[in-house]
Short mmCIF file of C-alpha atoms in Angstrom, two decimals:
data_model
loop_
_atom_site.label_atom_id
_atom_site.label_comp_id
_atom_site.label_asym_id
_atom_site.label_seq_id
_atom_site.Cartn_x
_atom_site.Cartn_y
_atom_site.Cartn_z
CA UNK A 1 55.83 -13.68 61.55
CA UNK A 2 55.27 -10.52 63.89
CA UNK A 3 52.74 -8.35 63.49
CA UNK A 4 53.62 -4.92 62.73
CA UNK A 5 50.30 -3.68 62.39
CA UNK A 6 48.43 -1.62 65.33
CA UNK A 7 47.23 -3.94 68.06
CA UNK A 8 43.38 -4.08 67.83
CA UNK A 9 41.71 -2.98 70.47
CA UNK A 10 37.95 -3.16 72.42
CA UNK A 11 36.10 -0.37 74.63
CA UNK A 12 37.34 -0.43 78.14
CA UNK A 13 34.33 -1.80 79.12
CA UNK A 14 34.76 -4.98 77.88
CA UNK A 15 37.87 -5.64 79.70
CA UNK A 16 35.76 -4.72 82.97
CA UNK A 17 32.77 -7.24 82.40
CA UNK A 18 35.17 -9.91 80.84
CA UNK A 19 36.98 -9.95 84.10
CA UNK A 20 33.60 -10.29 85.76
CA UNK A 21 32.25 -13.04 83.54
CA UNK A 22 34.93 -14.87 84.77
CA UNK A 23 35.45 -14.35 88.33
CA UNK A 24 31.34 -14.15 89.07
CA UNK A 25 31.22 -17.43 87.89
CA UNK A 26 33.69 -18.57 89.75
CA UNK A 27 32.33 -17.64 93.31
CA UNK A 28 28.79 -18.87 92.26
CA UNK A 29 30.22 -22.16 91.05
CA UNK A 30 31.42 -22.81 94.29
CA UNK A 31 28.23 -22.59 96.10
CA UNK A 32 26.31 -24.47 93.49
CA UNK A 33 28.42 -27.82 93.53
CA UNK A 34 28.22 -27.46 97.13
CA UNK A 35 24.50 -27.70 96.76
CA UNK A 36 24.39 -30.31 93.97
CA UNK A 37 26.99 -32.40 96.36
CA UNK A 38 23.62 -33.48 98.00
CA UNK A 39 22.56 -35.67 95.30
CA UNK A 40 25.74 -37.59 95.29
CA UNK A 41 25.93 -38.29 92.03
CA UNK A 42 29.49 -39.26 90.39
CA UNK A 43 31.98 -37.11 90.24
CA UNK A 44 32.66 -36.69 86.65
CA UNK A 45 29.65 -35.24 86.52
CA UNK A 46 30.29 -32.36 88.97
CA UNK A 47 33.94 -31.65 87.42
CA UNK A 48 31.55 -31.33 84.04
CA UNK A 49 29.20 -28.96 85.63
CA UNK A 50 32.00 -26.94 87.30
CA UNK A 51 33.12 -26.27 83.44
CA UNK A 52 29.98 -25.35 82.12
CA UNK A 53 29.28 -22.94 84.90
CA UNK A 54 32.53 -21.38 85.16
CA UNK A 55 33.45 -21.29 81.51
CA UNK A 56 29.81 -20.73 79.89
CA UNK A 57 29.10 -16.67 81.14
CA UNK A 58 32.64 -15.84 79.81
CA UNK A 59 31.68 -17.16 76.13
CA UNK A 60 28.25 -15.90 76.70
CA UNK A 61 29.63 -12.37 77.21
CA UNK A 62 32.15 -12.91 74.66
CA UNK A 63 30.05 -13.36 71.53
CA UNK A 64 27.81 -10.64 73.13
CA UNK A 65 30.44 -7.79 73.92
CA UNK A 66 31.40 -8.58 69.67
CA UNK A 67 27.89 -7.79 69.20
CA UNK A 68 27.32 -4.81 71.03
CA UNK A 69 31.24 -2.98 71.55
CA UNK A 70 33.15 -5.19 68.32
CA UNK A 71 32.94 -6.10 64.23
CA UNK A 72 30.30 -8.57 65.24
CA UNK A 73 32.67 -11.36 64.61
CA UNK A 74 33.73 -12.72 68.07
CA UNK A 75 36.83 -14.84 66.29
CA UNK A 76 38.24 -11.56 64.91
CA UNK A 77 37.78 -9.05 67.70
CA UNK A 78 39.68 -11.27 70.15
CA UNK A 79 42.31 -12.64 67.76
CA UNK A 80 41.33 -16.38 67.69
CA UNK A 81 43.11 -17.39 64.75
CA UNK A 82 46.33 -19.43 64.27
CA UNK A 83 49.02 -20.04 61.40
CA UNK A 84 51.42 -22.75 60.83
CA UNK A 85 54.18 -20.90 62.32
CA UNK A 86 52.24 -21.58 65.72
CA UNK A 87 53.04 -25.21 65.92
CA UNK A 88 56.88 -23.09 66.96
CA UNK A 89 55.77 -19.98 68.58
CA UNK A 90 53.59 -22.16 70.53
CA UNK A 91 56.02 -24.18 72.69
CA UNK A 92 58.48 -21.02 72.40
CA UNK A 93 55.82 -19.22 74.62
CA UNK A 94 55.51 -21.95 76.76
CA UNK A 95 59.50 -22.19 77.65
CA UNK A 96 59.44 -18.12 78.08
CA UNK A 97 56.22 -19.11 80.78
CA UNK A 98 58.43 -21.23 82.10
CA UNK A 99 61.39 -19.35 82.78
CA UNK A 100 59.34 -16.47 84.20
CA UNK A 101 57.57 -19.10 86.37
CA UNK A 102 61.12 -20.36 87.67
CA UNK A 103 62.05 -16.68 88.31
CA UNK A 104 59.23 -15.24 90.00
CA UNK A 105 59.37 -18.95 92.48
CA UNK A 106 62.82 -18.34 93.11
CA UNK A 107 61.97 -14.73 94.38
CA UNK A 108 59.04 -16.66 96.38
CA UNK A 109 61.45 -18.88 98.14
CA UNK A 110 64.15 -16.54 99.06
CA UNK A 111 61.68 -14.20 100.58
CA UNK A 112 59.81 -17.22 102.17
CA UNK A 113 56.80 -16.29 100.86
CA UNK A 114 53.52 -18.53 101.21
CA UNK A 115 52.84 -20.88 98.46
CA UNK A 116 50.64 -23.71 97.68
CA UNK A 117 50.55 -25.38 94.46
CA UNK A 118 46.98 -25.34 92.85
CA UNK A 119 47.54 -29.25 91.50
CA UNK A 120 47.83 -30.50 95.45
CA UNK A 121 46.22 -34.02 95.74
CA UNK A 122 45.89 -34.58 91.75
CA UNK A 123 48.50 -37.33 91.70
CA UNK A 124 46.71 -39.11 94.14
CA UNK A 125 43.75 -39.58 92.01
CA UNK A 126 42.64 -43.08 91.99
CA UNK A 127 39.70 -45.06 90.27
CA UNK A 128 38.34 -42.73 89.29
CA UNK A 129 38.40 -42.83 85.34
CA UNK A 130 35.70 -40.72 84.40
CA UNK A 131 36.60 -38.03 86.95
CA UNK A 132 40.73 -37.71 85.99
CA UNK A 133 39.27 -37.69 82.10
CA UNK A 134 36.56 -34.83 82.73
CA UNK A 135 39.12 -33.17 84.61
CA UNK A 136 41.99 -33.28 81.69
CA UNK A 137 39.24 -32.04 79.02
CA UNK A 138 38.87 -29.12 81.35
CA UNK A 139 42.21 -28.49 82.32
CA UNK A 140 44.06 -29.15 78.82
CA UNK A 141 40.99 -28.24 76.07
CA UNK A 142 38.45 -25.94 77.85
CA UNK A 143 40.87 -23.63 79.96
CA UNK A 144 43.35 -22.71 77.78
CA UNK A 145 40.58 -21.53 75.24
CA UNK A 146 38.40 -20.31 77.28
CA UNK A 147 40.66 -18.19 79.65
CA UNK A 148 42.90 -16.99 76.31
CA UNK A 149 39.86 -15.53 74.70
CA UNK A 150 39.13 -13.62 78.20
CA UNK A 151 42.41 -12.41 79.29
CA UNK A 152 44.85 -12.17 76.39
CA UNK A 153 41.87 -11.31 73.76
CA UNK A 154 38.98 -9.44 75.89
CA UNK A 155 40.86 -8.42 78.49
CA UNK A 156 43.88 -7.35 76.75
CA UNK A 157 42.33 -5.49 73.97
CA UNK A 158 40.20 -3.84 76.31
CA UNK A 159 42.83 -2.70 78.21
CA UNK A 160 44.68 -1.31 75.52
CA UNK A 161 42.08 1.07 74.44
CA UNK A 162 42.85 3.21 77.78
CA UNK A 163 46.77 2.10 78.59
CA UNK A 164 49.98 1.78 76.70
CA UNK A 165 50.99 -1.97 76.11
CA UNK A 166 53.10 -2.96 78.61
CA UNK A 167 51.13 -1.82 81.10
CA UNK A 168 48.01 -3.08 79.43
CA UNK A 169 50.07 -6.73 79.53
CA UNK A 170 51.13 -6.33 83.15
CA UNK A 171 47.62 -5.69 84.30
CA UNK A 172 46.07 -8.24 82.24
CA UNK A 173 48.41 -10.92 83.59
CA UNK A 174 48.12 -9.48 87.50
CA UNK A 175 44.50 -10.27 86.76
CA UNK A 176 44.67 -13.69 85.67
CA UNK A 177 46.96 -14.77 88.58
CA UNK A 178 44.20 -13.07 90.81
CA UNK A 179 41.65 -14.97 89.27
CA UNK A 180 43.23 -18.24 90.38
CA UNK A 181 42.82 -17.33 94.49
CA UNK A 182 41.37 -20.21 96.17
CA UNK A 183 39.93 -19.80 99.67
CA UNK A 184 41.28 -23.10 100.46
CA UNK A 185 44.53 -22.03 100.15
CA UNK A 186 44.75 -19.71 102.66
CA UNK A 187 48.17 -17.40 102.30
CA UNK A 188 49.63 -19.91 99.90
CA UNK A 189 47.30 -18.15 96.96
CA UNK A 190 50.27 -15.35 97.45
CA UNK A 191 53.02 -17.23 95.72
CA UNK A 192 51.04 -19.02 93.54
CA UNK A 193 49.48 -15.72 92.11
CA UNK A 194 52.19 -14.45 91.88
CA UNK A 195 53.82 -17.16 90.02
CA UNK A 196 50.30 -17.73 87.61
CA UNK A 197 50.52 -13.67 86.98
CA UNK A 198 54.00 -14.31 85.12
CA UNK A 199 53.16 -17.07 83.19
CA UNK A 200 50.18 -14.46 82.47
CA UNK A 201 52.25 -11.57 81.61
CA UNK A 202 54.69 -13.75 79.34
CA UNK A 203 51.08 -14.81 77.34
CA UNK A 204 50.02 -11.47 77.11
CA UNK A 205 52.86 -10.47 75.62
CA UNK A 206 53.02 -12.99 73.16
CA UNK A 207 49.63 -12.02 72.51
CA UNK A 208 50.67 -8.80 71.76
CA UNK A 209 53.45 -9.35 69.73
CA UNK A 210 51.81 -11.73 67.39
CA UNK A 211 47.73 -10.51 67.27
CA UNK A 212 46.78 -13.82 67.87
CA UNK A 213 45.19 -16.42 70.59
CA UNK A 214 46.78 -19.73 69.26
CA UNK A 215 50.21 -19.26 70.39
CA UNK A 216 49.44 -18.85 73.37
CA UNK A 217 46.70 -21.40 73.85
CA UNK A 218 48.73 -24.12 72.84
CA UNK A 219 51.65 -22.88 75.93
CA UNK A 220 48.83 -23.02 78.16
CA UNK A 221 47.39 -26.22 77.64
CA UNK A 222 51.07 -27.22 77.86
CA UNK A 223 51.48 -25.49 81.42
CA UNK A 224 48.79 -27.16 82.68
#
């Protein structure tokens, strides 16, 4: 079930203005909602607007960077594809995030670095039923597709066109724990990027390995 074939890659380029599709985005989002907090209007709504305007420009750029740097099929250049055999490599990928996770914390503790979980204040959710619902499609459907196709397809491919593979992996999965900083966090973003990069780095590689996104989506809507 491993792919012994040449990894496909993308210009260098698109690894570049995937990363920025994503973390653009991102920043801007942030300002928006803080503007559109004015209206008051309920919060499922916002959580709904926060997806579409940090996961739209990522997709946007996707299907364009196939058009202008790919095959012209956006499914193909970034591997979205999946196989039976996924319904096992899928979970297998998640337990290999895991333990990487577990060792990268433990290093985090004994060195007493800051850390501060990015799922603070979810269990204490309450009422609101349209909210924790907008919040799960987000967090369980949209992310994992959305952020596989950028980092372990874009990203990675990208990457790989200028690097060998395990640095192209390393890099790609420094980059999505990066992505994660929250200004709200303060120093605690250090152990928790750290800890999101491995769980990054263990995707990539199954990305790598197998030449396709549905692994690996399937152990991150797990994670999360």
């Amino acid at each position: 079930p491993v792919a012994k074939s040449p990894h496909p890659t993308l210009p260098l380029p698109v690894a570049v203005g995937a990363f920025a599709s994503v973390v653009a985005p991102l920043v801007a989002g942030r300002y928006v909602l803080q503007w559109l907090a004015e209206f008051r209007w309920p919060i499922a709504v916002y959580v709904v607007l926060m997806g579409v305007v940090g996961y739209g420009p990522p997709i946007a750029f996707w299907r364009w960077a196939s058009h202008r740097w790919g095959s012209g099929d956006p499914r193909a250049d970034v591997g979205l594809s999946a196989r039976c055999v996924d319904a096992g490599w899928g979970p297998l990928t998640w337990l290999s995030c895991v333990v990487a996770q577990m060792m990268v914390a433990a290093i985090v503790l004994a060195m007493d670095i800051p850390f501060e979980s990015n799922t603070e204040g979810v269990s204490d959710l309450r009422g609101e039923r349209g909210y924790v619902i907008a919040l799960l499609v987000l967090a369980v459907i949209a992310a994992p597709v959305v952020e596989e196709i950028v980092f372990r397809g874009l990203v990675l491919r990208g990457l790989r066109s200028a690097l060998p593979a395990w640095l192209a992996v390393g890099i790609q999965g420094v980059l999505f724990g990066l992505v994660h900083y929250d200004p709200s966090r303060g120093a605690g973003n250090i152990g928790l990027m750290m800890i999101l990069g491995a769980a990054g780095i263990v995707l990539g590689g199954a990305c790598y390995l197998l030449r396709r996104l549905a692994p690996s989506m399937i152990a991150h809507a797990i994670i999360n």
